[in-house]
Coordinates of C-alpha atoms in Angstrom, one line a residue:
M1 CA 3.2 -52.0 -10.7
A2 CA 4.8 -50.3 -13.7
D3 CA 7.2 -47.4 -13.0
K4 CA 5.7 -44.0 -13.4
E5 CA 6.8 -41.9 -16.3
K6 CA 9.5 -39.3 -15.3
I7 CA 8.7 -35.7 -16.3
N8 CA 9.8 -32.2 -15.7
V9 CA 7.3 -29.4 -14.7
V10 CA 7.5 -25.8 -15.7
W11 CA 5.7 -23.9 -12.9
F12 CA 4.5 -20.6 -14.3
K13 CA 4.0 -17.6 -11.9
R14 CA 4.7 -14.1 -13.1
D15 CA 6.4 -15.2 -16.3
L16 CA 3.4 -15.8 -18.6
R17 CA 5.3 -15.9 -21.9
L18 CA 6.9 -18.4 -24.2
Q19 CA 10.0 -16.5 -25.2
D20 CA 12.9 -15.1 -23.2
N21 CA 11.8 -17.5 -20.5
E22 CA 14.7 -19.3 -18.9
A23 CA 12.6 -21.8 -17.0
I24 CA 11.1 -23.1 -20.2
F25 CA 14.5 -23.1 -22.0
N26 CA 16.1 -25.1 -19.2
A27 CA 13.3 -27.6 -19.0
L28 CA 13.1 -28.3 -22.7
N29 CA 16.9 -28.7 -23.0
T30 CA 16.8 -31.7 -20.7
G31 CA 15.0 -33.7 -23.3
K32 CA 12.6 -35.1 -20.7
K33 CA 8.9 -34.9 -21.2
T34 CA 7.7 -31.5 -19.9
L35 CA 4.4 -30.4 -18.4
F36 CA 3.4 -26.8 -18.2
L37 CA 1.6 -25.9 -15.0
Y38 CA -0.2 -22.8 -13.5
V39 CA -1.8 -23.0 -10.1
F40 CA -4.6 -20.6 -9.1
E41 CA -3.7 -20.8 -5.5
N42 CA -6.7 -20.4 -3.2
S43 CA -4.5 -18.7 -0.6
L44 CA -3.7 -15.9 -3.1
I45 CA -7.2 -15.7 -4.5
N46 CA -8.4 -15.0 -1.0
D47 CA -5.5 -12.7 -0.2
P48 CA -6.7 -9.1 0.2
H49 CA -4.0 -7.7 -2.1
Y50 CA -5.6 -9.4 -5.1
D51 CA -8.8 -8.8 -7.1
I52 CA -10.7 -10.7 -9.8
R53 CA -9.2 -8.2 -12.4
H54 CA -5.8 -9.8 -11.7
W55 CA -7.1 -13.4 -12.1
N56 CA -8.9 -12.5 -15.3
F57 CA -5.7 -10.9 -16.8
I58 CA -3.8 -14.1 -15.9
K59 CA -6.6 -16.3 -17.5
Q60 CA -6.4 -14.2 -20.7
S61 CA -2.6 -14.6 -20.7
I62 CA -2.8 -18.3 -20.3
A63 CA -5.4 -18.6 -23.0
D64 CA -3.2 -16.6 -25.3
I65 CA -0.2 -19.0 -24.6
N66 CA -2.4 -22.1 -25.1
K67 CA -3.4 -20.9 -28.6
D68 CA 0.3 -21.0 -29.5
L69 CA 0.9 -24.3 -27.8
K70 CA -1.9 -26.0 -29.6
Q71 CA 0.3 -26.5 -32.7
H72 CA 2.7 -28.4 -30.5
N73 CA -0.1 -30.6 -29.1
T74 CA 0.2 -29.4 -25.6
K75 CA -1.2 -26.7 -23.2
I76 CA -0.8 -25.3 -19.7
I77 CA -2.7 -27.4 -17.2
C78 CA -4.5 -25.0 -14.9
V79 CA -5.6 -26.1 -11.5
Q80 CA -7.2 -24.3 -8.5
T81 CA -5.9 -25.5 -5.2
E82 CA -2.5 -25.0 -3.4
V83 CA 0.9 -25.7 -5.0
I84 CA 1.9 -28.6 -2.7
T85 CA -1.5 -30.2 -3.0
T86 CA -1.1 -30.0 -6.8
F87 CA 2.3 -31.7 -6.8
N88 CA 1.0 -34.4 -4.4
Q89 CA -1.7 -35.2 -6.9
L90 CA 0.7 -35.2 -9.8
L91 CA 3.0 -37.6 -8.0
N92 CA 0.1 -40.1 -8.2
F93 CA 0.7 -40.2 -12.0
Y94 CA 4.3 -39.2 -12.6
T95 CA 7.7 -39.2 -11.1
I96 CA 8.7 -35.6 -11.1
D97 CA 12.4 -35.1 -11.8
T98 CA 12.8 -31.3 -11.8
V99 CA 10.5 -28.3 -11.4
F100 CA 11.6 -25.2 -13.2
S101 CA 10.4 -21.7 -12.3
H102 CA 11.6 -18.1 -11.8
Q103 CA 12.5 -16.5 -8.5
E104 CA 9.5 -14.5 -7.4
T105 CA 9.9 -11.2 -5.6
G106 CA 6.4 -11.2 -4.1
L107 CA 4.4 -10.9 -0.9
L108 CA 5.3 -12.5 2.4
I109 CA 2.7 -15.2 1.6
T110 CA 4.4 -16.3 -1.6
Y111 CA 7.8 -16.1 0.1
N112 CA 6.6 -18.5 2.8
R113 CA 4.9 -20.7 0.2
D114 CA 8.3 -21.0 -1.7
K115 CA 10.1 -22.0 1.5
D116 CA 7.4 -24.7 2.1
F117 CA 7.7 -25.9 -1.4
A118 CA 11.5 -26.1 -1.2
R119 CA 11.2 -28.3 1.8
Y120 CA 8.6 -30.4 0.1
C121 CA 10.9 -30.9 -2.9
R122 CA 13.7 -32.0 -0.7
N123 CA 11.5 -34.5 1.1
N124 CA 10.2 -35.9 -2.2
N125 CA 13.6 -36.0 -4.1
I126 CA 12.4 -33.4 -6.6
N127 CA 14.9 -30.9 -8.0
W128 CA 13.7 -27.3 -8.0
I129 CA 15.6 -24.9 -10.2
E130 CA 14.7 -21.2 -9.9
N131 CA 16.0 -18.8 -12.5
N132 CA 16.8 -15.1 -12.3
N133 CA 13.8 -12.8 -13.1
N134 CA 14.3 -9.6 -15.1
G135 CA 17.8 -9.0 -13.7
V136 CA 16.7 -8.9 -10.1
L137 CA 19.3 -10.7 -8.0
R138 CA 18.5 -12.8 -4.9
G139 CA 21.0 -12.7 -2.0
L140 CA 22.6 -9.4 -3.0
L141 CA 24.1 -7.7 0.0
N142 CA 24.2 -4.2 -1.4
R143 CA 23.2 -2.3 -4.6
E144 CA 26.6 -0.6 -5.2
D145 CA 27.2 -2.1 -8.7
W146 CA 23.7 -3.4 -9.3
F147 CA 22.9 -1.1 -12.2
E148 CA 26.0 -2.4 -14.0
K149 CA 24.9 -6.0 -13.5
W150 CA 21.4 -5.1 -14.6
D151 CA 22.7 -3.5 -17.8
D152 CA 24.8 -6.6 -18.5
Y153 CA 21.6 -8.7 -18.2
M154 CA 19.6 -6.4 -20.4
Y155 CA 22.2 -6.2 -23.2
A156 CA 22.7 -10.0 -23.2
P157 CA 21.0 -11.9 -26.0
Q158 CA 17.4 -12.9 -25.4
I159 CA 16.7 -16.6 -24.7
Q160 CA 15.4 -18.1 -27.9
I161 CA 13.4 -21.2 -27.4
S162 CA 12.7 -23.8 -30.1
Y163 CA 9.4 -25.7 -29.7
S164 CA 9.7 -27.7 -32.9
N165 CA 11.2 -30.9 -31.3
A166 CA 10.1 -30.3 -27.7
N167 CA 8.9 -33.3 -25.8
F168 CA 5.6 -32.3 -24.1
V169 CA 2.9 -34.1 -22.2
D170 CA 0.2 -34.1 -24.9
I171 CA -3.2 -32.4 -24.8
K172 CA -5.1 -35.7 -24.7
T173 CA -3.1 -36.8 -21.6
I174 CA -3.5 -33.4 -20.0
E175 CA -7.3 -33.5 -20.5
T176 CA -7.4 -36.9 -18.8
L177 CA -5.2 -35.6 -16.0
E178 CA -7.5 -32.5 -15.5
K179 CA -10.3 -34.8 -14.4
N180 CA -8.4 -35.3 -11.1
F181 CA -8.2 -31.6 -10.3
T182 CA -10.5 -28.6 -9.8
T183 CA -9.8 -26.7 -13.1
P184 CA -10.9 -23.0 -13.5
N185 CA -12.7 -21.7 -16.5
L186 CA -10.3 -19.5 -18.5
A187 CA -13.1 -17.7 -20.3
T188 CA -13.4 -14.0 -19.3
E189 CA -15.7 -11.1 -20.3
K190 CA -14.7 -9.6 -23.7
Q191 CA -16.2 -6.2 -23.2
T192 CA -14.3 -4.5 -20.4
K193 CA -12.5 -1.2 -19.6
F194 CA -9.5 -3.2 -18.4
Q195 CA -6.5 -3.9 -20.6
F196 CA -6.7 -7.5 -22.0
G197 CA -3.9 -9.9 -21.0
G198 CA -1.6 -11.9 -23.2
T199 CA 1.7 -11.6 -25.1
K200 CA 0.1 -10.7 -28.4
T201 CA -1.8 -7.8 -26.9
A202 CA 1.4 -6.7 -25.1
W203 CA 3.2 -6.4 -28.3
K204 CA 0.4 -4.5 -29.9
Y205 CA 0.7 -1.9 -27.1
A206 CA 4.5 -2.0 -27.4
M207 CA 4.7 -1.5 -31.1
S208 CA 2.1 1.3 -31.2
F209 CA 4.2 3.0 -28.5
F210 CA 7.6 2.6 -30.2
E211 CA 6.3 3.5 -33.6
E212 CA 4.0 6.5 -32.8
R213 CA 2.7 7.1 -29.3
H214 CA 6.1 7.7 -27.6
K215 CA 6.4 11.1 -29.5
Q216 CA 4.4 12.8 -26.7
Y217 CA 5.7 10.7 -23.9
M218 CA 7.6 13.3 -21.9
F219 CA 5.1 16.1 -22.7
H220 CA 2.1 14.1 -21.4
I221 CA 3.5 11.8 -18.8
S222 CA 2.1 13.9 -15.9
K223 CA -1.3 14.5 -17.5
P224 CA -4.0 12.2 -16.2
E225 CA -5.9 12.0 -19.5
L226 CA -3.3 12.5 -22.2
S227 CA -0.9 10.0 -20.5
R228 CA -3.4 7.3 -21.2
E229 CA -2.5 7.5 -24.8
S230 CA 1.1 8.7 -24.9
T231 CA 2.7 6.4 -22.2
S232 CA 3.5 2.8 -23.1
R233 CA 0.7 1.2 -21.0
L234 CA 3.0 -1.9 -20.8
S235 CA 3.1 -2.1 -17.0
P236 CA 0.5 -4.9 -16.5
Y237 CA 2.2 -7.0 -19.3
I238 CA 5.6 -6.5 -17.5
A239 CA 4.1 -7.2 -14.1
W240 CA 2.6 -10.5 -15.1
G241 CA 5.4 -11.5 -17.4
N242 CA 3.6 -11.4 -20.8
V243 CA 6.9 -9.8 -22.0
S244 CA 10.3 -9.6 -20.3
I245 CA 11.9 -6.4 -19.3
R246 CA 14.8 -7.4 -21.6
Q247 CA 12.5 -7.8 -24.6
I248 CA 11.1 -4.3 -24.1
F249 CA 14.4 -2.8 -23.3
Q250 CA 16.1 -4.1 -26.4
K251 CA 13.1 -3.2 -28.6
A252 CA 13.2 0.4 -27.2
L253 CA 16.9 0.6 -28.0
S254 CA 16.3 -0.5 -31.6
Y255 CA 13.8 2.4 -32.1
Q256 CA 15.9 5.0 -30.3
N257 CA 17.4 7.7 -32.6
E258 CA 18.2 11.4 -32.5
N259 CA 14.6 12.4 -33.1
N260 CA 13.1 10.5 -30.2
K261 CA 16.2 10.3 -27.9
R262 CA 14.6 12.3 -25.1
H263 CA 11.3 10.4 -25.1
L264 CA 12.6 6.8 -25.5
G265 CA 15.6 7.6 -23.3
A266 CA 13.3 8.6 -20.5
F267 CA 11.2 5.4 -21.0
I268 CA 14.4 3.2 -20.9
S269 CA 15.5 5.0 -17.7
R270 CA 12.1 4.2 -16.1
L271 CA 12.7 0.5 -17.0
R272 CA 15.9 0.7 -15.0
W273 CA 14.2 2.3 -12.0
Q274 CA 11.4 -0.2 -12.2
A275 CA 13.8 -3.0 -11.7
H276 CA 15.7 -1.0 -9.1
F277 CA 12.7 -0.8 -6.8
I278 CA 12.0 -4.5 -7.2
Q279 CA 15.6 -5.2 -6.3
K280 CA 15.2 -2.9 -3.3
F281 CA 12.1 -4.8 -2.2
E282 CA 13.9 -8.2 -2.7
M283 CA 16.5 -7.0 -0.2
E284 CA 14.2 -5.2 2.2
H285 CA 11.0 -7.2 2.2
T286 CA 9.9 -6.0 5.7
M287 CA 8.7 -2.8 3.9
E288 CA 5.5 -4.8 3.1
N289 CA 4.3 -3.9 6.6
A290 CA 6.8 -1.5 8.2
S291 CA 8.2 1.8 7.3
V292 CA 11.7 1.7 5.8
N293 CA 12.8 4.6 7.9
K294 CA 12.7 3.3 11.5
G295 CA 12.2 6.9 12.7
Y296 CA 8.6 6.6 11.5
H297 CA 7.8 3.4 13.5
K298 CA 6.6 5.5 16.4
L299 CA 4.6 7.9 14.2
K300 CA 0.9 7.5 15.3
K301 CA -2.0 8.4 13.0
S302 CA -5.6 8.3 14.1
I303 CA -7.7 6.0 11.9
S304 CA -10.7 7.7 10.4
I305 CA -13.1 5.3 8.7
K306 CA -15.0 8.3 7.4
Y307 CA -12.0 9.7 5.6
Q308 CA -10.9 6.3 4.3
K309 CA -14.4 5.5 2.9
S310 CA -14.7 8.9 1.2
W311 CA -11.2 8.4 -0.4
Q312 CA -12.0 4.8 -1.5
E313 CA -15.3 5.9 -3.1
G314 CA -13.9 9.0 -4.8
K315 CA -16.1 11.3 -2.8
T316 CA -13.5 13.6 -1.0
G317 CA -14.7 16.9 -2.4
F318 CA -11.4 17.4 -4.3
P319 CA -12.2 16.7 -7.9
L320 CA -8.9 15.5 -9.2
V321 CA -8.5 13.1 -6.3
D322 CA -12.0 11.8 -6.9
A323 CA -11.5 11.5 -10.6
S324 CA -8.3 9.6 -10.2
M325 CA -9.8 7.1 -7.8
R326 CA -12.9 6.5 -9.9
C327 CA -10.8 6.1 -13.0
L328 CA -8.6 3.5 -11.2
I329 CA -11.6 1.6 -10.0
E330 CA -13.1 1.4 -13.5
T331 CA -9.9 0.8 -15.6
G332 CA -7.2 -0.4 -13.3
F333 CA -4.8 2.2 -14.7
L334 CA -3.6 5.6 -13.6
N335 CA -0.5 7.5 -14.5
F336 CA 2.3 7.8 -12.0
R337 CA 1.6 11.4 -10.8
M338 CA -2.0 10.7 -10.1
R339 CA -1.1 7.5 -8.2
S340 CA 1.3 9.6 -6.1
L341 CA -1.4 12.2 -5.6
L342 CA -3.8 9.5 -4.3
V343 CA -1.2 8.2 -1.8
S344 CA 0.0 11.7 -0.7
F345 CA -3.6 12.9 -0.2
F346 CA -4.4 9.8 1.9
T347 CA -1.3 9.8 4.0
H348 CA -0.6 13.5 4.3
I349 CA -3.8 15.5 3.9
L350 CA -6.1 12.9 5.5
W351 CA -3.2 11.9 7.9
Q352 CA -3.9 8.2 7.6
P353 CA -1.3 5.4 7.8
W354 CA 0.0 4.2 4.5
Q355 CA -0.7 0.6 5.5
A356 CA -4.4 1.3 5.5
S357 CA -4.2 2.2 1.8
S358 CA -2.0 -0.6 0.7
Q359 CA -4.4 -3.5 0.1
Y360 CA -7.1 -1.3 -1.3
L361 CA -4.8 0.1 -4.0
S362 CA -3.1 -3.2 -4.8
K363 CA -6.6 -4.6 -5.6
L364 CA -7.2 -1.8 -8.0
F365 CA -3.9 -1.6 -9.8
L366 CA -4.1 -4.1 -12.7
D367 CA -0.3 -3.9 -12.8
F368 CA 0.1 -4.8 -9.1
E369 CA 3.7 -5.7 -8.6
P370 CA 4.8 -6.1 -4.9
G371 CA 8.3 -4.9 -5.7
I372 CA 7.0 -1.6 -7.1
H373 CA 3.9 -1.2 -4.9
F374 CA 5.5 -1.1 -1.5
P375 CA 8.6 1.0 -2.2
Q376 CA 6.5 3.5 -4.1
L377 CA 3.8 3.6 -1.5
Q378 CA 6.3 4.4 1.2
M379 CA 8.1 6.9 -0.9
Q380 CA 5.0 8.9 -1.6
A381 CA 4.0 8.6 2.0
G382 CA 7.4 10.2 2.8
E383 CA 8.6 7.3 5.0
T384 CA 11.6 5.9 3.1
G385 CA 14.2 8.1 4.7
I386 CA 14.6 10.1 1.4
N387 CA 14.9 13.8 2.1
N388 CA 12.7 15.0 -0.8
L389 CA 9.4 15.0 1.1
R390 CA 6.6 15.9 -1.3
I391 CA 3.0 16.7 -0.2
Y392 CA 1.0 17.0 -3.4
N393 CA -1.5 19.9 -3.6
P394 CA -4.6 18.5 -5.4
I395 CA -5.7 21.9 -6.6
K396 CA -2.3 22.9 -8.0
N397 CA -2.1 19.6 -9.8
S398 CA -5.6 19.9 -11.1
T399 CA -5.1 23.3 -12.7
E400 CA -1.6 22.4 -14.0
H401 CA -2.1 18.9 -15.3
D402 CA -5.9 18.9 -16.2
A403 CA -6.2 22.6 -17.0
D404 CA -9.3 22.1 -19.2
A405 CA -10.7 19.6 -16.7
T406 CA -11.1 16.9 -19.4
F407 CA -10.1 14.1 -17.0
I408 CA -12.3 15.4 -14.2
K409 CA -15.4 15.9 -16.5
K410 CA -15.0 12.3 -17.7
W411 CA -14.7 10.7 -14.3
V412 CA -16.7 13.1 -12.1
P413 CA -19.5 13.9 -14.6
E414 CA -21.6 15.6 -12.0
L415 CA -19.2 18.6 -12.3
A416 CA -19.1 18.6 -16.1
N417 CA -21.5 21.4 -16.7
L418 CA -20.0 23.9 -14.2
P419 CA -17.8 26.8 -15.3
L420 CA -14.1 25.7 -15.5
A421 CA -12.9 27.5 -12.3
F422 CA -15.6 25.8 -10.3
I423 CA -14.8 22.3 -11.7
H424 CA -11.4 22.5 -10.1
E425 CA -12.7 24.0 -6.9
P426 CA -16.5 23.5 -6.6
Y427 CA -16.5 24.5 -2.9
L428 CA -15.8 28.1 -4.0
M429 CA -19.3 28.4 -5.3
T430 CA -21.6 30.8 -3.4
P431 CA -25.2 30.0 -2.9
L432 CA -26.0 32.3 -5.8
D433 CA -23.4 30.5 -8.0
Q434 CA -25.0 27.2 -7.1
Q435 CA -28.5 28.5 -8.0
F436 CA -27.3 29.9 -11.3
N437 CA -25.8 26.5 -12.2
N438 CA -28.6 24.4 -10.9
F439 CA -26.1 22.7 -8.6
K440 CA -26.1 22.0 -4.9
L441 CA -23.0 21.4 -2.9
G442 CA -23.4 18.6 -0.4
E443 CA -26.0 16.9 -2.6
D444 CA -24.7 16.9 -6.2
Y445 CA -21.1 16.7 -5.1
P446 CA -19.6 16.6 -1.5
Y447 CA -18.1 19.5 0.4
P448 CA -14.3 18.9 1.0
I449 CA -14.0 16.4 3.8
I450 CA -11.0 18.3 5.2
E451 CA -9.6 21.9 5.2
L452 CA -6.7 21.6 2.7
Q453 CA -4.2 24.3 3.8
S454 CA -4.2 23.5 7.5
A455 CA -4.0 19.8 6.8
R456 CA -1.0 20.3 4.6
K457 CA 0.7 22.5 7.1
K458 CA 0.1 20.0 9.9
A459 CA 1.6 17.2 7.9
S460 CA 4.5 19.3 6.7
D461 CA 5.5 20.4 10.2
I462 CA 5.3 16.9 11.7
L463 CA 7.1 15.2 8.9
W464 CA 9.9 17.7 8.6
N465 CA 10.6 17.6 12.3
L466 CA 10.7 13.8 12.1
K467 CA 13.0 13.9 9.1
K468 CA 15.3 16.4 10.9
N469 CA 15.5 14.3 14.0
S470 CA 16.0 11.2 12.0
T471 CA 18.8 12.8 10.0
V472 CA 20.6 13.8 13.2
L473 CA 20.1 10.3 14.6
E474 CA 21.5 8.7 11.4
E475 CA 24.5 11.1 11.4
N476 CA 25.2 10.3 15.0
L477 CA 25.0 6.5 14.3
R478 CA 27.4 7.0 11.3
I479 CA 29.9 8.9 13.4
L480 CA 29.6 6.3 16.2
K481 CA 30.1 3.5 13.7
K482 CA 33.1 5.3 12.1
H483 CA 34.7 5.8 15.6
T484 CA 34.0 2.2 16.5
L485 CA 35.7 0.9 13.4
S486 CA 38.7 3.2 14.0
D487 CA 39.0 1.9 17.6
R488 CA 38.7 -1.6 16.4
N489 CA 41.3 -1.1 13.7
R490 CA 43.6 0.5 16.2
M491 CA 43.2 -2.4 18.6
L492 CA 44.0 -4.9 15.8
K493 CA 47.0 -3.0 14.8
N494 CA 48.3 -2.9 18.4
D495 CA 47.7 -6.6 18.7

C-alpha cells in the first residue's frame, strides 16, 4: 500500500479570517500541503449557550473566505461531527504532520475538548501548534504588566500572508473528500435583522465607523436607539474572528486626530478592556458557573419561573426593559448600558441568580464571547468583588437615555400611541386615562410584575451588607497573610 500523503491542517475556530492569522501563516510557511478545516461540532451545536444565529454567522463567514480562496483553487472543508471523529476520518486518507490553530478562551466544554484533542494528537504522532489569540496570554500568573504586553502585541506589525505560491489541497480533492463526511449547507437566509458575517462586511462596518459614524460615539453610546448607528457594531466580527483586534486597533489609530481624539480614544480604550476581560476569564475560568467573589457563594435566591419567563419574553411591565429584550431577540444586538440594565433588572430587581440568565442571554447575543460574557454578567450582577455596586433604575434610564421613547415605541409598539409620560410608566395611568387612550393595562400591556422601589431597596440592603462583610473578611485575610509572611521571614532569618 502506497504511503499516504503528508499534510498540515489549519483548524479554524474563532479566527475566521485570512489575514493577521498566525495559524495560517505558520502552516503555509512549512511548505507542506495544507488543508483548511472547520468542524461544526454537534456538542457545541447542542450546547445551550449557542443558537442558530451563531452558526449562520459562522457559515456566512466561511462562505466569504471561500470566495477569496477560490482563486487559489482551494476552500475550507466543513464537516459536522466532533473534532476527534473528523481527524480519525482524515487519517484514513492522509498522514497529518501538524495541526495549526489558535488558543481558544472558551467554555468549559471547549476546554475539555482541547485537552482530549491534545491527548489524541500525542497518541497519533500529530504535532499541534496553538498560537496566541488577540494578545490573550495562556498560563499568565497575574495581570500586573499585562496591559504593557498587550500594547506590545497590538503595536507589532500585522501578520501578512501571501497566498500566491501556497501549497493547498485542491478543490477537486476536497470535494471528493467531502463525500466521506456529513457536510453542512453553508447557505443562509439573506433577508434578516441580524448582522451578516464575513470579513468583507466587517470592514464595511469598520470603515463607515472610522470615516463617519464615530463622530457621535461618546454622545450616543448609552442611548439604546442612537447607539445602533454611532457605535462601531464590530463586536460580532471580533468575537468570531472575521477581523483581529490588532487590525481594528491599528486602523483606529490611523484615523485618530485632534478632531476625533475623544471618540476614537474611547473606542480604543474599550478594545483594551475587551481583551482585559477575556484575559481575566482565561485565568479565572470557574466564573462560568461560580461567583468570582466567594462571599456570594452562600447567597440564596428563590427561583421564580414566572419572573424569568416575563423577563425572557419582554413582558415585565417596565417598557425599557421589555424593549431591550425584544430588540435583542430580533436583532442579536444591544448597546452595553441596555445589556447591563437587563442583567441588573434580572439579578437585583427580580432577585434571580445570574446563572439562570446566562445561557438565555448567550443564545441571544450574536457577539457571544465567553471571555466577555461571564465577567460582564457577574459584574452587572454585583458579584465580582468590585465595590461599585450598581442597581440600574429602569425608569431613570428610560427618561434619560430614551427621552422621546423612540426605542420603546419601535420595540414595544403597543405603547406607541400613548402620551410620552405614560410610555415610560404606563402603570401610572388611571382608569380614566386608559379610557381616554383606548388602552387597558393588563390586556394591552402587562402591569409591572414587581414593585420597583421596594425590590431595589431589598437588593441594595442585602448586597451592601454582603460587600461590607466580604471587605472585612478580605482585609482580615490580607493582614493574616502579611503577618504569616513576616513570621516566616523572621524564622528564615533566624535559621
